[in-house]
PDB file of C-alpha atoms in Angstrom:
ATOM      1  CA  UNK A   1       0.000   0.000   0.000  1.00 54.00           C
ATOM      2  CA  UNK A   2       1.216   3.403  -0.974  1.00 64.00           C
ATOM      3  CA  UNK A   3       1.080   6.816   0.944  1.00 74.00           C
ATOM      4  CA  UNK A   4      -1.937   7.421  -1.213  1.00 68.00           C
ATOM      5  CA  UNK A   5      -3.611   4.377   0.118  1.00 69.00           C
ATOM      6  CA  UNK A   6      -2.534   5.236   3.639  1.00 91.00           C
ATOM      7  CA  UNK A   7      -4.425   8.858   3.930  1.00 95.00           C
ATOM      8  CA  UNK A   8      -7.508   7.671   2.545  1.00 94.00           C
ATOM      9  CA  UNK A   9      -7.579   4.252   4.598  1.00 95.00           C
ATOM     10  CA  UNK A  10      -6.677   6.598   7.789  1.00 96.00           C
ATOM     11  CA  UNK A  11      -9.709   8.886   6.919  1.00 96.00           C
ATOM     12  CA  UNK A  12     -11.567   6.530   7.126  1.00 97.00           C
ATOM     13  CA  UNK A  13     -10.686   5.053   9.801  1.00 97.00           C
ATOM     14  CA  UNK A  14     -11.652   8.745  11.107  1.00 97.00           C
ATOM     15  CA  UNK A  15     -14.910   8.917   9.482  1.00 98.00           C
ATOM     16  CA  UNK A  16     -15.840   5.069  11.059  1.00 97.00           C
ATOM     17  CA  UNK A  17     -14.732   6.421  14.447  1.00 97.00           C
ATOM     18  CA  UNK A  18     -17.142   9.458  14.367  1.00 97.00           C
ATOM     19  CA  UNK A  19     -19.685   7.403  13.433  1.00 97.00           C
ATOM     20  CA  UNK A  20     -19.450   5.329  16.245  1.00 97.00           C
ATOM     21  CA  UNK A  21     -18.885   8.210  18.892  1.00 97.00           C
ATOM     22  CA  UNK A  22     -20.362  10.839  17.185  1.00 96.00           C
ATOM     23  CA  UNK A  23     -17.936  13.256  19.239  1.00 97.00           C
ATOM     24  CA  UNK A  24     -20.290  16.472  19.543  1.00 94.00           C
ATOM     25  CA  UNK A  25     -18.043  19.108  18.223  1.00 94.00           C
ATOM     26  CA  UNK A  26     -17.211  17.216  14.802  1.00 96.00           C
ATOM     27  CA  UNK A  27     -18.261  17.893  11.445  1.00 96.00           C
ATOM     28  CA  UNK A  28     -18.411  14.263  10.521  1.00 96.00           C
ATOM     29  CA  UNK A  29     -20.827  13.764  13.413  1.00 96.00           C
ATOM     30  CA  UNK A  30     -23.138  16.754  11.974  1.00 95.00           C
ATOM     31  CA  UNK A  31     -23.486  14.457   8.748  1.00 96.00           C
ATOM     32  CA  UNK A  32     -23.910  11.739  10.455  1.00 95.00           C
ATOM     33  CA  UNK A  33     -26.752  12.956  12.568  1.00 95.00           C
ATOM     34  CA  UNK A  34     -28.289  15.508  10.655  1.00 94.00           C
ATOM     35  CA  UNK A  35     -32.039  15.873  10.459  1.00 95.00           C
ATOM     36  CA  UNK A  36     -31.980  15.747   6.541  1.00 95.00           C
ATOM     37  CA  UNK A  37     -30.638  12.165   7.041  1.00 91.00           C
ATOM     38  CA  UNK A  38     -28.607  10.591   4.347  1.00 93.00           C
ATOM     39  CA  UNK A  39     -29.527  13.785   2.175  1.00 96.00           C
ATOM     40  CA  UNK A  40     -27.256  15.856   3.932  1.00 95.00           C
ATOM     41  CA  UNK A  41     -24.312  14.159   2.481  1.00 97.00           C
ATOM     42  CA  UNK A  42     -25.924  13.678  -0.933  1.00 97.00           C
ATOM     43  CA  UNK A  43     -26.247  17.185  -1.303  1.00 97.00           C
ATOM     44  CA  UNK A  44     -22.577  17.729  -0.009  1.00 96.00           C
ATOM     45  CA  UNK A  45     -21.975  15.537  -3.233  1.00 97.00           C
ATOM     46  CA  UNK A  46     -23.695  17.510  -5.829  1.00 97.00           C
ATOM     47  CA  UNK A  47     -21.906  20.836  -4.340  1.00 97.00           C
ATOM     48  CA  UNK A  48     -18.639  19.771  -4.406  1.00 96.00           C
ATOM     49  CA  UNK A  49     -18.942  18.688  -7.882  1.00 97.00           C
ATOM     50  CA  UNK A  50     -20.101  21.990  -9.063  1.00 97.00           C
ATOM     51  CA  UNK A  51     -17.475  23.572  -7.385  1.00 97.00           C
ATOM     52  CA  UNK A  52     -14.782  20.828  -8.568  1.00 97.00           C
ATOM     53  CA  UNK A  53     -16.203  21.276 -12.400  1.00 97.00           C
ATOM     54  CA  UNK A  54     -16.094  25.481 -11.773  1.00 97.00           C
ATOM     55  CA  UNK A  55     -12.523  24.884 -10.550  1.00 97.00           C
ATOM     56  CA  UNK A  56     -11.580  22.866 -13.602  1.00 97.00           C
ATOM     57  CA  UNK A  57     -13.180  24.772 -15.796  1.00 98.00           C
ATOM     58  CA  UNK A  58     -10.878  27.839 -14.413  1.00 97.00           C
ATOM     59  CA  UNK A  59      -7.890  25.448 -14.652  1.00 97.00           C
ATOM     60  CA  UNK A  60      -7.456  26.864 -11.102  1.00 96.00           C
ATOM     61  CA  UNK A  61      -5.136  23.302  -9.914  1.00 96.00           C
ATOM     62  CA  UNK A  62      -5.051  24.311  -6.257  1.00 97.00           C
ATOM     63  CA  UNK A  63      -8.898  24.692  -6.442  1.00 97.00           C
ATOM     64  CA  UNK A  64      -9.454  21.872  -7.969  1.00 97.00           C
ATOM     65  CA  UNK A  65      -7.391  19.616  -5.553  1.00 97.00           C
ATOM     66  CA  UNK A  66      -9.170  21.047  -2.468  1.00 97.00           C
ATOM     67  CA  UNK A  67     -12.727  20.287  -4.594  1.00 97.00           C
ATOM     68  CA  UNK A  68     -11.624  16.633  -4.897  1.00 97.00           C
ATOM     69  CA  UNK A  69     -10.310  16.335  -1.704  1.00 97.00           C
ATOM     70  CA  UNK A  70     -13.794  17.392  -0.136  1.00 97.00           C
ATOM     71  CA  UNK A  71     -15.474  14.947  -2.866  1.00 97.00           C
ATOM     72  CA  UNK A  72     -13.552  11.686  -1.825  1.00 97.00           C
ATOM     73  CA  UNK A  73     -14.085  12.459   1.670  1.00 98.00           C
ATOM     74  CA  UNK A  74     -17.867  13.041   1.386  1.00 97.00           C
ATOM     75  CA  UNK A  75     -17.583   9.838  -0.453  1.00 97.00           C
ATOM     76  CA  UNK A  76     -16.484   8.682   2.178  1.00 97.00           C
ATOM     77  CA  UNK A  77     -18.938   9.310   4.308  1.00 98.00           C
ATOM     78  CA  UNK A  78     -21.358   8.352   2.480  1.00 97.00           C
ATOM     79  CA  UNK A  79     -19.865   4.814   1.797  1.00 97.00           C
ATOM     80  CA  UNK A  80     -19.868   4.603   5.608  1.00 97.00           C
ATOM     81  CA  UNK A  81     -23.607   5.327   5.572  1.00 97.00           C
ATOM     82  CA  UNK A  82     -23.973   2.513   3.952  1.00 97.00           C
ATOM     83  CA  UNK A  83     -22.104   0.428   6.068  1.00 97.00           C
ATOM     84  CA  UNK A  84     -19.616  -0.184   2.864  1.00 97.00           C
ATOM     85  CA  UNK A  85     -15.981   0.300   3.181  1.00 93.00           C
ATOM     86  CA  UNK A  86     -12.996   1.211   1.348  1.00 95.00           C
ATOM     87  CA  UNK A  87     -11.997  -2.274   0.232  1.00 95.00           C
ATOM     88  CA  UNK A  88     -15.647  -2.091  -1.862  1.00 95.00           C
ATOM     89  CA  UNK A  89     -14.406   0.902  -3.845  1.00 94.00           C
ATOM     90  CA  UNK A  90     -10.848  -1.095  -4.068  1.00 93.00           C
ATOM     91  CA  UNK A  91     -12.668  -4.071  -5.487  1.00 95.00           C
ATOM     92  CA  UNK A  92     -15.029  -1.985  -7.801  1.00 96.00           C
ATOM     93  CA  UNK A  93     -12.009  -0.514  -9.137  1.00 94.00           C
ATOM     94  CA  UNK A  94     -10.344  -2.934  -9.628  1.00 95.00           C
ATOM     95  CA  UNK A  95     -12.750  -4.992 -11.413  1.00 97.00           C
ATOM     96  CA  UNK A  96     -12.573  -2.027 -13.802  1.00 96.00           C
ATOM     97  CA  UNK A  97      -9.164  -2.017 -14.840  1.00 91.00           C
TER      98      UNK A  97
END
């Protein structure tokens, strides 16, 4: 496993942790417990790819790695949601190549 691998297995590592403690004073926790449900995230989603597609479409590259960044870990999230895991994207993936 790279250093790649390592961030994004550690975040979500994070992301599994605030789920289980929902720690009051965490962001992850507001997604997890907000009164839109599941929605909350979803729309997270559809934000950060309008900003990620503005950003590209600026060719702004700093912009556009802090868009991703905030779509793979509302991804994230949202694959914790759903009580799937990294190794499901892995094996999606890699089914792929």
């Amino acid at each position: 496993m790279d250093d790649a691998d390592d961030v994004i297995d550690d975040l979500f590592a994070v992301i599994e942790s605030r789920k289980e403690e929902l720690p009051e004073d965490s962001y992850t926790t507001s997604l997890f417990t907000h009164e839109k449900g599941e929605n909350a995230v979803l729309e997270k989603l559809g934000e950060e790819t309008t900003e990620l597609i503005l950003a590209a479409k600026d060719d702004d590259h700093e912009e556009l790695a802090h868009e991703a960044a905030d779509i793979v870990y509302h991804l994230l999230v949202l694959l914790a949601m759903k009580d799937m895991d990294v190794e499901d994207l892995r094996a999606e993936l890699a089914e792929r190549r």
